PDB file of C-alpha atoms and ligand atoms in Angstrom:
ATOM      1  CA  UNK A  36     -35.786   2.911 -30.650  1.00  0.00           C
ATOM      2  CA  UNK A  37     -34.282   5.545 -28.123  1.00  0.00           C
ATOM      3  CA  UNK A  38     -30.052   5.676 -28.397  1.00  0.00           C
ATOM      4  CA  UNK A  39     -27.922   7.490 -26.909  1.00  0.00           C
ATOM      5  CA  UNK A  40     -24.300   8.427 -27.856  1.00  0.00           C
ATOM      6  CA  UNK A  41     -21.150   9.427 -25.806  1.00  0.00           C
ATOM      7  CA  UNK A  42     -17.785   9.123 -26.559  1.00  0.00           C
ATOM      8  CA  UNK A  43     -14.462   9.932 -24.646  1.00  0.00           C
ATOM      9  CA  UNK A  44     -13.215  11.967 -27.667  1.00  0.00           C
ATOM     10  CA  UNK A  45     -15.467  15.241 -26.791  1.00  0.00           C
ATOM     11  CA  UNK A  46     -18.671  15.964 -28.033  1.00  0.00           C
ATOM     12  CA  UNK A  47     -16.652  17.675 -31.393  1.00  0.00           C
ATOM     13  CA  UNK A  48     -14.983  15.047 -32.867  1.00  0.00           C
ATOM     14  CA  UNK A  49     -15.671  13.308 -35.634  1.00  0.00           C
ATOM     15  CA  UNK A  50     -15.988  10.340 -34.572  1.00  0.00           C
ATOM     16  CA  UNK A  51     -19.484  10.750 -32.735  1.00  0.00           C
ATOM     17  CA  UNK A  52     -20.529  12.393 -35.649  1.00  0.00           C
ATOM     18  CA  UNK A  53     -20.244   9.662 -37.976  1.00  0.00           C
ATOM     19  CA  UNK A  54     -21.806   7.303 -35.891  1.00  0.00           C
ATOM     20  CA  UNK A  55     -24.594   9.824 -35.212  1.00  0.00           C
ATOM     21  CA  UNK A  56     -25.072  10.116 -38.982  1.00  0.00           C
ATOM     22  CA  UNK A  57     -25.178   6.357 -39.248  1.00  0.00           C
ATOM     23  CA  UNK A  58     -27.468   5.344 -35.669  1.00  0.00           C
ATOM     24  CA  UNK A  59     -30.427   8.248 -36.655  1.00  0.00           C
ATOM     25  CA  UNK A  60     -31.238   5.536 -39.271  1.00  0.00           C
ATOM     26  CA  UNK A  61     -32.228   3.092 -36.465  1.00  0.00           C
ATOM     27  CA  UNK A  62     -33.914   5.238 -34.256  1.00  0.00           C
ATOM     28  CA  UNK A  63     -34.393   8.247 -32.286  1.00  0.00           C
ATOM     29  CA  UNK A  64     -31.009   9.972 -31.366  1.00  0.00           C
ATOM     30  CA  UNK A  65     -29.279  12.005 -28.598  1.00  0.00           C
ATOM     31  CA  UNK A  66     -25.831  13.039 -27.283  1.00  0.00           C
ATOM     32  CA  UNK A  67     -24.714  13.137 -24.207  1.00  0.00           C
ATOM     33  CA  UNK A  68     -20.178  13.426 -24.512  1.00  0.00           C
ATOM     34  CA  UNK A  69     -17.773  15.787 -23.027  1.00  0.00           C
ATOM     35  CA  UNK A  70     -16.774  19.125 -23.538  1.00  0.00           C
ATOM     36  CA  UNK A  71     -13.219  18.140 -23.703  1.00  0.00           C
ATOM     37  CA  UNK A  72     -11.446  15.286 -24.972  1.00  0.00           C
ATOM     38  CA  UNK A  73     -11.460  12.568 -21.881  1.00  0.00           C
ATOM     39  CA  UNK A  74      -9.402   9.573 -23.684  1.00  0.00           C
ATOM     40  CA  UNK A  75      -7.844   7.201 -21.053  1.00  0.00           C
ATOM     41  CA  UNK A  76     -10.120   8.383 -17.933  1.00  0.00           C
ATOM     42  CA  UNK A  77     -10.968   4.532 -17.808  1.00  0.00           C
ATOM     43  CA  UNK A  78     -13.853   4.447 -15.705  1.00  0.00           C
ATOM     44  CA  UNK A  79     -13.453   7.761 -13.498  1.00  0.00           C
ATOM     45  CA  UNK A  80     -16.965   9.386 -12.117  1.00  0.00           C
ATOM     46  CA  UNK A  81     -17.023  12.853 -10.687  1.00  0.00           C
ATOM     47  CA  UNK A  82     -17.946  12.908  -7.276  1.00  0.00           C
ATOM     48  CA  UNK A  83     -16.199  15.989  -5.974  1.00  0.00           C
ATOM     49  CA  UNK A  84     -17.539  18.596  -7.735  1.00  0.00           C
ATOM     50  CA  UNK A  85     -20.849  19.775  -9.634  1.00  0.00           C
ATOM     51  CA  UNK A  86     -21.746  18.640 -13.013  1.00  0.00           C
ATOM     52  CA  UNK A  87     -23.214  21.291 -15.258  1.00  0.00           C
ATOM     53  CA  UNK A  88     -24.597  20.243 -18.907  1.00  0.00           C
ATOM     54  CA  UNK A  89     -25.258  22.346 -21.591  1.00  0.00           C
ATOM     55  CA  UNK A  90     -27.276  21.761 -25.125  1.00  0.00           C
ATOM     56  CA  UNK A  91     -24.937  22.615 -27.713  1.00  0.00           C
ATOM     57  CA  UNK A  92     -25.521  22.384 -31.865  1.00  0.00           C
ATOM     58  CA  UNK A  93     -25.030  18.860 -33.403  1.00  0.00           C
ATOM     59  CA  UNK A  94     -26.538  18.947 -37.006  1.00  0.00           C
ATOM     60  CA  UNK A  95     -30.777  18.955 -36.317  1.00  0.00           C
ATOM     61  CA  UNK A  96     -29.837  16.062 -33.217  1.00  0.00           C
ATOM     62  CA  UNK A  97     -30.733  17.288 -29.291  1.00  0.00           C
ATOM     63  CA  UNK A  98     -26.580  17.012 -28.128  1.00  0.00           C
ATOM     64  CA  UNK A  99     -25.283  17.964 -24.424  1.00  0.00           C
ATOM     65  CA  UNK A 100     -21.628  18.854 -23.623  1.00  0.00           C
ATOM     66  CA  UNK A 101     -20.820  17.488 -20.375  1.00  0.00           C
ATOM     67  CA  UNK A 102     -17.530  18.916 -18.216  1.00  0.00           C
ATOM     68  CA  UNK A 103     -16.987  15.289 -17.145  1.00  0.00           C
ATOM     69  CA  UNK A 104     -15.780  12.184 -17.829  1.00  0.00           C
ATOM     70  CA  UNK A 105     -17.508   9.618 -19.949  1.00  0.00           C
ATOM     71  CA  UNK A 106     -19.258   7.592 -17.964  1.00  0.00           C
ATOM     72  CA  UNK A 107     -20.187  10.957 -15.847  1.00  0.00           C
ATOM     73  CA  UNK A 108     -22.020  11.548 -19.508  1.00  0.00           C
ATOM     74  CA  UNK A 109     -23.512   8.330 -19.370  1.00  0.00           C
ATOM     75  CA  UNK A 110     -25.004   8.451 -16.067  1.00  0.00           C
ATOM     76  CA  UNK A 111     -26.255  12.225 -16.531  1.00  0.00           C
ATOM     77  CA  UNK A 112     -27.903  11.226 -19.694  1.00  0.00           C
ATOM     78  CA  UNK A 113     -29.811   8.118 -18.822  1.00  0.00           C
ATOM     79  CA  UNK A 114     -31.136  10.316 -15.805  1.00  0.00           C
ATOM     80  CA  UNK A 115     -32.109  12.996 -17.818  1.00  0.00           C
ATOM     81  CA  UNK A 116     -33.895  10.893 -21.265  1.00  0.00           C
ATOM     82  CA  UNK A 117     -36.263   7.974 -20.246  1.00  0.00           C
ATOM     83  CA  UNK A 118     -36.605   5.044 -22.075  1.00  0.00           C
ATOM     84  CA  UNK A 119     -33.288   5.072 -23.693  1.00  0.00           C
ATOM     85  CA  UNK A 120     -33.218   1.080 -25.675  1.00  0.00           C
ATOM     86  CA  UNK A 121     -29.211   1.240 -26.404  1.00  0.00           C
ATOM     87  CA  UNK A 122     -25.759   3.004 -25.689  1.00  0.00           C
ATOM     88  CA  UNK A 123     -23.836   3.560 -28.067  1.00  0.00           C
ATOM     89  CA  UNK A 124     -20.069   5.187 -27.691  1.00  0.00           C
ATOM     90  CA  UNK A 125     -17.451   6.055 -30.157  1.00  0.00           C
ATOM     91  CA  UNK A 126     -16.495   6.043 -32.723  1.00  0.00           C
ATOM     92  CA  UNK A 127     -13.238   6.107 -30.930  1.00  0.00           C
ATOM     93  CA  UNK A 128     -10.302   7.677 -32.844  1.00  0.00           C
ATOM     94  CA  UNK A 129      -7.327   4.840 -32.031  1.00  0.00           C
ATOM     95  CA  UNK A 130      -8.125   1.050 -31.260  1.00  0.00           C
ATOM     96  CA  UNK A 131      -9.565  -0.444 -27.683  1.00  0.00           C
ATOM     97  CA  UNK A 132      -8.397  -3.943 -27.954  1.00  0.00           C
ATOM     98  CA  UNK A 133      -6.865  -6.262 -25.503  1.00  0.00           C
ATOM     99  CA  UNK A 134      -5.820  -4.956 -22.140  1.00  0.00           C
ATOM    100  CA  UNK A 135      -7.194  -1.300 -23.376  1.00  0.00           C
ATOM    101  CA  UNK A 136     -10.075  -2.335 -21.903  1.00  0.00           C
ATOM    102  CA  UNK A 137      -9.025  -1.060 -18.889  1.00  0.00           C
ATOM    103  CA  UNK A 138      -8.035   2.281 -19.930  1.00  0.00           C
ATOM    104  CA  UNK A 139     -10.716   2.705 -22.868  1.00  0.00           C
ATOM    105  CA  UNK A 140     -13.099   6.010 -21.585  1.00  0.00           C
ATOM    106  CA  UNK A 141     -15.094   4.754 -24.808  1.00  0.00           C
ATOM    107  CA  UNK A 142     -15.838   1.250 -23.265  1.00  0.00           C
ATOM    108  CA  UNK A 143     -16.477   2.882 -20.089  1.00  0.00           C
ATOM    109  CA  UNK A 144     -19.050   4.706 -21.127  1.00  0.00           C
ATOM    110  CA  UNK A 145     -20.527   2.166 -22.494  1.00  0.00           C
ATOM    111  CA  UNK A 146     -19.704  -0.211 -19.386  1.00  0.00           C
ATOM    112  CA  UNK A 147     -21.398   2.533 -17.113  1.00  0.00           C
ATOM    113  CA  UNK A 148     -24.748   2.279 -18.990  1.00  0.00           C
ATOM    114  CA  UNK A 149     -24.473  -1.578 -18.862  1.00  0.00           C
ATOM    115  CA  UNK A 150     -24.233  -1.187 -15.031  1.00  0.00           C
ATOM    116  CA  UNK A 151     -26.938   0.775 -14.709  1.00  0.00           C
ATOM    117  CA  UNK A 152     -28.751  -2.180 -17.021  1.00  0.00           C
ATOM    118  CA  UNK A 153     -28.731  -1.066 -20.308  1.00  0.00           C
ATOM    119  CA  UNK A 154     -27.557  -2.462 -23.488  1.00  0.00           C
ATOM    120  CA  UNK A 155     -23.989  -0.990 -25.003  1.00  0.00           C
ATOM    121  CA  UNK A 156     -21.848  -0.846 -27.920  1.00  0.00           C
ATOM    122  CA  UNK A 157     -18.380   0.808 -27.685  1.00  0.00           C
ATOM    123  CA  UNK A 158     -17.155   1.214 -31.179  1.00  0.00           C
ATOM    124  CA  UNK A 159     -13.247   2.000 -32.493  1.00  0.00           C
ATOM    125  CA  UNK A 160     -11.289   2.509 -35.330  1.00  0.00           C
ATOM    126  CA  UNK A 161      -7.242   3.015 -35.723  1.00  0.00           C
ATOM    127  CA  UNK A 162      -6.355   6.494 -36.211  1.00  0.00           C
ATOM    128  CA  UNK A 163      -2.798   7.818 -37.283  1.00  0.00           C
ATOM    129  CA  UNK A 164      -1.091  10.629 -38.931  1.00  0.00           C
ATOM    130  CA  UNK A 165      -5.041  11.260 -40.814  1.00  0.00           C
ATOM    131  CA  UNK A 166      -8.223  10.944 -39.051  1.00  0.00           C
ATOM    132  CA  UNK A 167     -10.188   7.669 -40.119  1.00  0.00           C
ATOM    133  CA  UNK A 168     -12.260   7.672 -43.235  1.00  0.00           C
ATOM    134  CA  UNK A 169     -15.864   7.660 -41.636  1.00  0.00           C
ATOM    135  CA  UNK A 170     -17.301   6.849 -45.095  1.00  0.00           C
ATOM    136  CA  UNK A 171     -15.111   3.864 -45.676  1.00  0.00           C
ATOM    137  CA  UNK A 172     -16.183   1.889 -42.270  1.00  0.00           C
ATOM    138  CA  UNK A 173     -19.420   3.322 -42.953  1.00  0.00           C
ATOM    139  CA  UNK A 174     -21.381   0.221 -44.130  1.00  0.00           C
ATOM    140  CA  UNK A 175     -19.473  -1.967 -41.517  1.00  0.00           C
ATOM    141  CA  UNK A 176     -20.915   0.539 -38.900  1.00  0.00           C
ATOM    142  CA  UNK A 177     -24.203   0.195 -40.173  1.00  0.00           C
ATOM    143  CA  UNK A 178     -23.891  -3.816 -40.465  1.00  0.00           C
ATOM    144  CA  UNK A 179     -22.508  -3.869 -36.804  1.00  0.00           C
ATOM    145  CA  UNK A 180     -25.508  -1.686 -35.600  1.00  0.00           C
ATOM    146  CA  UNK A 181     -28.190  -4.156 -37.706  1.00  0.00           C
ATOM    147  CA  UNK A 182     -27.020  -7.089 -36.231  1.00  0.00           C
ATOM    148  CA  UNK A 183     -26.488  -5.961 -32.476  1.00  0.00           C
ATOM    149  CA  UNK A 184     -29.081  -3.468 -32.319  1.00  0.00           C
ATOM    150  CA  UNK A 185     -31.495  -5.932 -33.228  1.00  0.00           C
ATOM    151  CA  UNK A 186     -30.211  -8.620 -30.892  1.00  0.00           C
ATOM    152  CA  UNK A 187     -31.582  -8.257 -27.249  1.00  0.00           C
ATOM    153  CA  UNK A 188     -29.287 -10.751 -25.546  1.00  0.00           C
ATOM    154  CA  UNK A 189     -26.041  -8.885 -25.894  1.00  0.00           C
ATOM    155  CA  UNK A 190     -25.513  -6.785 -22.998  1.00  0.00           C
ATOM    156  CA  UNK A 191     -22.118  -5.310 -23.811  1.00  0.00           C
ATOM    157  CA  UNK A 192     -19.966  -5.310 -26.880  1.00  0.00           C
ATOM    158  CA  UNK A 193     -16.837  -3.922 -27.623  1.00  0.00           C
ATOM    159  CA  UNK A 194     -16.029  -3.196 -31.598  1.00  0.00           C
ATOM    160  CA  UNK A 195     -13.699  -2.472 -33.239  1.00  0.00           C
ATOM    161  CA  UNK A 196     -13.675  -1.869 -36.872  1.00  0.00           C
ATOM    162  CA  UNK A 197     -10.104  -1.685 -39.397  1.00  0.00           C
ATOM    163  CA  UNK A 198      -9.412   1.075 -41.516  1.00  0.00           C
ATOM    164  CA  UNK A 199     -10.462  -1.137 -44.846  1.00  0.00           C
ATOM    165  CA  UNK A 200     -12.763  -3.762 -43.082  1.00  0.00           C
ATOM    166  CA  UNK A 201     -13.073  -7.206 -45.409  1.00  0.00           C
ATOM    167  CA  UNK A 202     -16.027  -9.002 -42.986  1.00  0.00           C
ATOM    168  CA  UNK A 203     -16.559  -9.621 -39.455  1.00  0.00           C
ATOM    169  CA  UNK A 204     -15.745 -11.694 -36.505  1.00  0.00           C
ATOM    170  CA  UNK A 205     -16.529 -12.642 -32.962  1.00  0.00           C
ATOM    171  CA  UNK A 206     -13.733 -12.157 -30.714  1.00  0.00           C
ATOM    172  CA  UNK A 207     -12.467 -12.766 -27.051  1.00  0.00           C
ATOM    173  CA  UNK A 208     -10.208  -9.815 -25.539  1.00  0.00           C
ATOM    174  CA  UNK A 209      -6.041  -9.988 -26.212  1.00  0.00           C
ATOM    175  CA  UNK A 210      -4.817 -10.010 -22.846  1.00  0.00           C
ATOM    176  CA  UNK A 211      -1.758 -12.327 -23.318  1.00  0.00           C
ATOM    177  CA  UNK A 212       0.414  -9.206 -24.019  1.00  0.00           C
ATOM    178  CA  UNK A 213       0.175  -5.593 -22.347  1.00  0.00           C
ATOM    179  CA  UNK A 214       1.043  -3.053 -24.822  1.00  0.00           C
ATOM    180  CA  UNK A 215       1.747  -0.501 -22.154  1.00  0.00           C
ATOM    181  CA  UNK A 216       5.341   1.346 -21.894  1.00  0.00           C
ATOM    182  CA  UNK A 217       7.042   4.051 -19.806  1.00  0.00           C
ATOM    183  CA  UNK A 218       9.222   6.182 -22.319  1.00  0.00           C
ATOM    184  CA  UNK A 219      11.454   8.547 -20.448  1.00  0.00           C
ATOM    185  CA  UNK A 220      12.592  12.032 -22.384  1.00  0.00           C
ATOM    186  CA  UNK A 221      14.258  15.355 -20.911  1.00  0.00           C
ATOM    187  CA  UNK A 222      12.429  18.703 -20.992  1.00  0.00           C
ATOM    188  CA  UNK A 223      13.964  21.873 -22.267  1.00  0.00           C
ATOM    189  CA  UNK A 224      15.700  22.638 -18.889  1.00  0.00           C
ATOM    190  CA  UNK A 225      17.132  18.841 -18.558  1.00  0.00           C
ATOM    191  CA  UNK A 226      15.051  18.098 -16.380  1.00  0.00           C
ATOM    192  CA  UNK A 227      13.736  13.925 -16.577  1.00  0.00           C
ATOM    193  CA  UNK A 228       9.967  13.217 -17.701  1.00  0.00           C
ATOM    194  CA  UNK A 229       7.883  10.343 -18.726  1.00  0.00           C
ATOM    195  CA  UNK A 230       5.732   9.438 -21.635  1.00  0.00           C
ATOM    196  CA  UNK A 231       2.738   6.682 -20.432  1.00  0.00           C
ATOM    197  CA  UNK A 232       2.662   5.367 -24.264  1.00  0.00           C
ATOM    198  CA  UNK A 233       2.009   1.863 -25.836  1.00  0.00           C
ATOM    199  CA  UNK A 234       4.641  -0.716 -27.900  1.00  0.00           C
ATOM    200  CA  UNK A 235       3.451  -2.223 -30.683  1.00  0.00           C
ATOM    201  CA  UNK A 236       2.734  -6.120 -30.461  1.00  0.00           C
ATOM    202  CA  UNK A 237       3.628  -8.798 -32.833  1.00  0.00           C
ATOM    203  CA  UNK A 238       2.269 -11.822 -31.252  1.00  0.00           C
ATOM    204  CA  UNK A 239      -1.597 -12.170 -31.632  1.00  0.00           C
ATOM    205  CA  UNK A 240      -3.566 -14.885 -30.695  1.00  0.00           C
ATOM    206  CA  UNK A 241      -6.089 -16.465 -33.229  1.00  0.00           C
ATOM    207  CA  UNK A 242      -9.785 -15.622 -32.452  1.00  0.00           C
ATOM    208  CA  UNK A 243      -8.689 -12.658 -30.720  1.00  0.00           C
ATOM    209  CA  UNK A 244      -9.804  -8.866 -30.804  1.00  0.00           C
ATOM    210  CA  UNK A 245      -6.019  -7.801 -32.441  1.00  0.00           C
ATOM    211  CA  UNK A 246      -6.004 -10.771 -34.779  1.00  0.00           C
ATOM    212  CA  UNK A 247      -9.224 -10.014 -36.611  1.00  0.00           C
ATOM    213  CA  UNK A 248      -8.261  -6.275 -36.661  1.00  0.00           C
ATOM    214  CA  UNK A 249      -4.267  -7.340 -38.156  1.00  0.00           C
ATOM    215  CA  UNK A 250      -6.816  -9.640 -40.671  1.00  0.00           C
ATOM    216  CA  UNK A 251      -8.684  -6.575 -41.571  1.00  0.00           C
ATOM    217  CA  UNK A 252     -11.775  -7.912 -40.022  1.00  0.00           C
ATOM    218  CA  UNK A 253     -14.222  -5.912 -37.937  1.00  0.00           C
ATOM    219  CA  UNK A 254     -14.166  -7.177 -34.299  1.00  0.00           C
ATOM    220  CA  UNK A 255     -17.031  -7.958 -31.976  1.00  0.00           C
ATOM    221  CA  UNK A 256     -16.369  -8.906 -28.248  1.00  0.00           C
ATOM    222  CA  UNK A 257     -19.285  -9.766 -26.006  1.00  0.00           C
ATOM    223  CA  UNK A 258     -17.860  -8.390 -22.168  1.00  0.00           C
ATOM    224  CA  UNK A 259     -19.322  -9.144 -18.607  1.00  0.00           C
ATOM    225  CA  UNK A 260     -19.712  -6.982 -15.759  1.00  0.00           C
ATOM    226  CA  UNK A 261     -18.357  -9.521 -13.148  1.00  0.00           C
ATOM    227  CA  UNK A 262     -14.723  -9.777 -12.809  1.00  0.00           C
ATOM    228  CA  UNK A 263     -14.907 -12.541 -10.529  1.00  0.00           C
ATOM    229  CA  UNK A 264     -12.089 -15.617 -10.455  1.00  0.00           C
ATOM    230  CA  UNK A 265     -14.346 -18.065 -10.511  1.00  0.00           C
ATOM    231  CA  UNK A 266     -11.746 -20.511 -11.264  1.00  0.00           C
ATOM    232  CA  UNK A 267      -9.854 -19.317  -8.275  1.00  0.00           C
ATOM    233  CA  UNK A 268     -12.306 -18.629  -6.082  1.00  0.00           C
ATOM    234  CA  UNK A 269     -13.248 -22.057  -5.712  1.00  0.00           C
ATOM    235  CA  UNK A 270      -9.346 -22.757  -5.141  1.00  0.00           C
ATOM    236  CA  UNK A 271      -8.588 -20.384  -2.565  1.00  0.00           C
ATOM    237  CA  UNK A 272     -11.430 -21.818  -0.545  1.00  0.00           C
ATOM    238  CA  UNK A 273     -10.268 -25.204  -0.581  1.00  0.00           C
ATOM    239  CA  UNK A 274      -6.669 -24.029   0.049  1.00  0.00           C
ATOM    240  CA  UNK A 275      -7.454 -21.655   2.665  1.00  0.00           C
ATOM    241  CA  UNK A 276     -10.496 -22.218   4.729  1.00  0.00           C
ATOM    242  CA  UNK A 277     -11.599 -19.181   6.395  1.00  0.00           C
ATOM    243  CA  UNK A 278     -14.092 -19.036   9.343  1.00  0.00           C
ATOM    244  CA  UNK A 279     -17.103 -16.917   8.650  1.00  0.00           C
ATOM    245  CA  UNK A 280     -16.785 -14.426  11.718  1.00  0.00           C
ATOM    246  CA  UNK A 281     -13.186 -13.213  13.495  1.00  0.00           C
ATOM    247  CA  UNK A 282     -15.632 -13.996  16.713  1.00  0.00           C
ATOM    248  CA  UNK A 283     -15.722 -17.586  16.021  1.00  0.00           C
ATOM    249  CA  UNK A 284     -12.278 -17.797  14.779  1.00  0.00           C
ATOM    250  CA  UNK A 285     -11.020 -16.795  18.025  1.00  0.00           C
ATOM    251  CA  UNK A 286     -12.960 -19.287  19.668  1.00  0.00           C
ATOM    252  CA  UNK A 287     -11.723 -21.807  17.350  1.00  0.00           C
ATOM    253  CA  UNK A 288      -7.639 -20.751  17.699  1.00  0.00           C
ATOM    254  CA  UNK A 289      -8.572 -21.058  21.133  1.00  0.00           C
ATOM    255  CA  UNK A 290     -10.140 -24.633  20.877  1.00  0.00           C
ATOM    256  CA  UNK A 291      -7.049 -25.853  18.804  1.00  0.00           C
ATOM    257  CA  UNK A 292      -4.785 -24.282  21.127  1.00  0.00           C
ATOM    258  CA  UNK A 293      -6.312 -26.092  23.941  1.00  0.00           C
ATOM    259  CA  UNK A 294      -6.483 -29.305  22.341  1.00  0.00           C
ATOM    260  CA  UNK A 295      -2.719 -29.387  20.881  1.00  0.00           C
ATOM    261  CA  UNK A 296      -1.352 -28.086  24.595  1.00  0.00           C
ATOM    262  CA  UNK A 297       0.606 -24.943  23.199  1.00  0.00           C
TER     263      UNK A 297
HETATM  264 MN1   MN B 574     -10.589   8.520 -27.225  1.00  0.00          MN
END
């Protein structure tokens, strides 16, 4: 089996490394991840300027820094390594849950691989004032990557795993609450700035991605490509009927206009 890794983190952090350690043991690994940490970039491609890659030492693994953004990584590494079975990004240092999935670099590097039609597994784990213990999560990172690895059917998964993990869980994304916050501080000449920074939340809904995490469970979220309203798609064309062509709506205005005399 042929994975490949990324992260948003940068090619040095740890938390590619323990998942490196812990994916060689399903298969045949390489690393594709920034030079530079890229957390937040969401889903940002480079299309302005060059890419350059360059092999760089990652234990006895083939790695490649990358002076883009994570799903650049993806995209340049898929091109460059045939046959790759499985994406794998992470592990994240902080949580993806909820409405981070918009945000995450980690899930879209993963997201950018299942675009281009591969399988992917974003993987996170809380991080604070010390890093996460890798070797704590470690057989919870190997039981995630038995189960999915094996399973064909999955296209994308986001998990995330608790610092102490008691089992694990299938999960929908929290979206009920946005964690997002504007903090405003003053510089050291007075003058007015802005932190972009998150509140916590106390209200979780059962079954989701932050209530198996606040029940120390490891989280599993299947996640679709298609963002599509189905529910309200089907609405708005009943409640707004919209001619197929400007052409023929121009006709018809015409027509109606005709009809009711104005
Ligand atoms: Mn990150």
């Amino acid at each position: 089996m042929r994975i490949l890794l990324a992260n948003d983190d940068g090619i040095y952090s740890p938390g590619i490394h323990a998942l490196a350690d812990c994916a060689r043991r399903f298969g045949e690994v390489r690393v594709y991840a920034p030079d530079v940490e890229q957390s937040s970039m969401g889903h940002a491609i480079t299309h302005s300027r060059p890419l350059t890659i360059k092999q760089t030492p990652f234990g006895n693994l083939e790695a490649w820094r990358v002076n883009g953004t994570p799903a650049d990584c993806v995209a340049l590494g898929l091109n460059a390594w045939g046959g790759v079975d499985v994406v794998l990004s992470g592990i994240n240092l902080g949580t993806n849950l909820g409405n981070a999935a918009w945000h995450s670099g980690t899930l879209a590097a993963a997201r950018q691989a299942a675009l281009l039609g591969y399988r992917a597994i974003a993987l996170s784990t809380p991080t604070g004032e010390a890093e996460p213990n890798f070797a704590q999560i470690e057989p919870y990172v190997a039981r995630v990557l038995e189960l999915l690895l094996e399973d064909r059917t999955l296209q994308l998964v986001n998990v995330n795993l608790p610092r102490s993990p008691v089992g694990l869980c299938w999960t929908r994304l929290a979206i009920q609450h946005y964690d997002g916050r504007v903090v405003p501080g003053e510089d050291p000449m007075g003058r007015r700035h802005f932190w972009l920074t998150v509140k916590p939340i106390e209200e979780v809904e059962e079954g989701t991605d932050r209530w198996a995490m606040r029940h120390g469970m490891v989280s599993m979220t299947p996640l679709r490509l298609d963002l599509t309203d189905d529910e309200m798609l089907m609405k708005a064309k009943e409640r707004m009927p919209v001619e197929s062509s400007m052409e023929s709506d121009r006709h018809h205005s015409a027509g109606r206009s005709h009809r009711s005399g104005m």
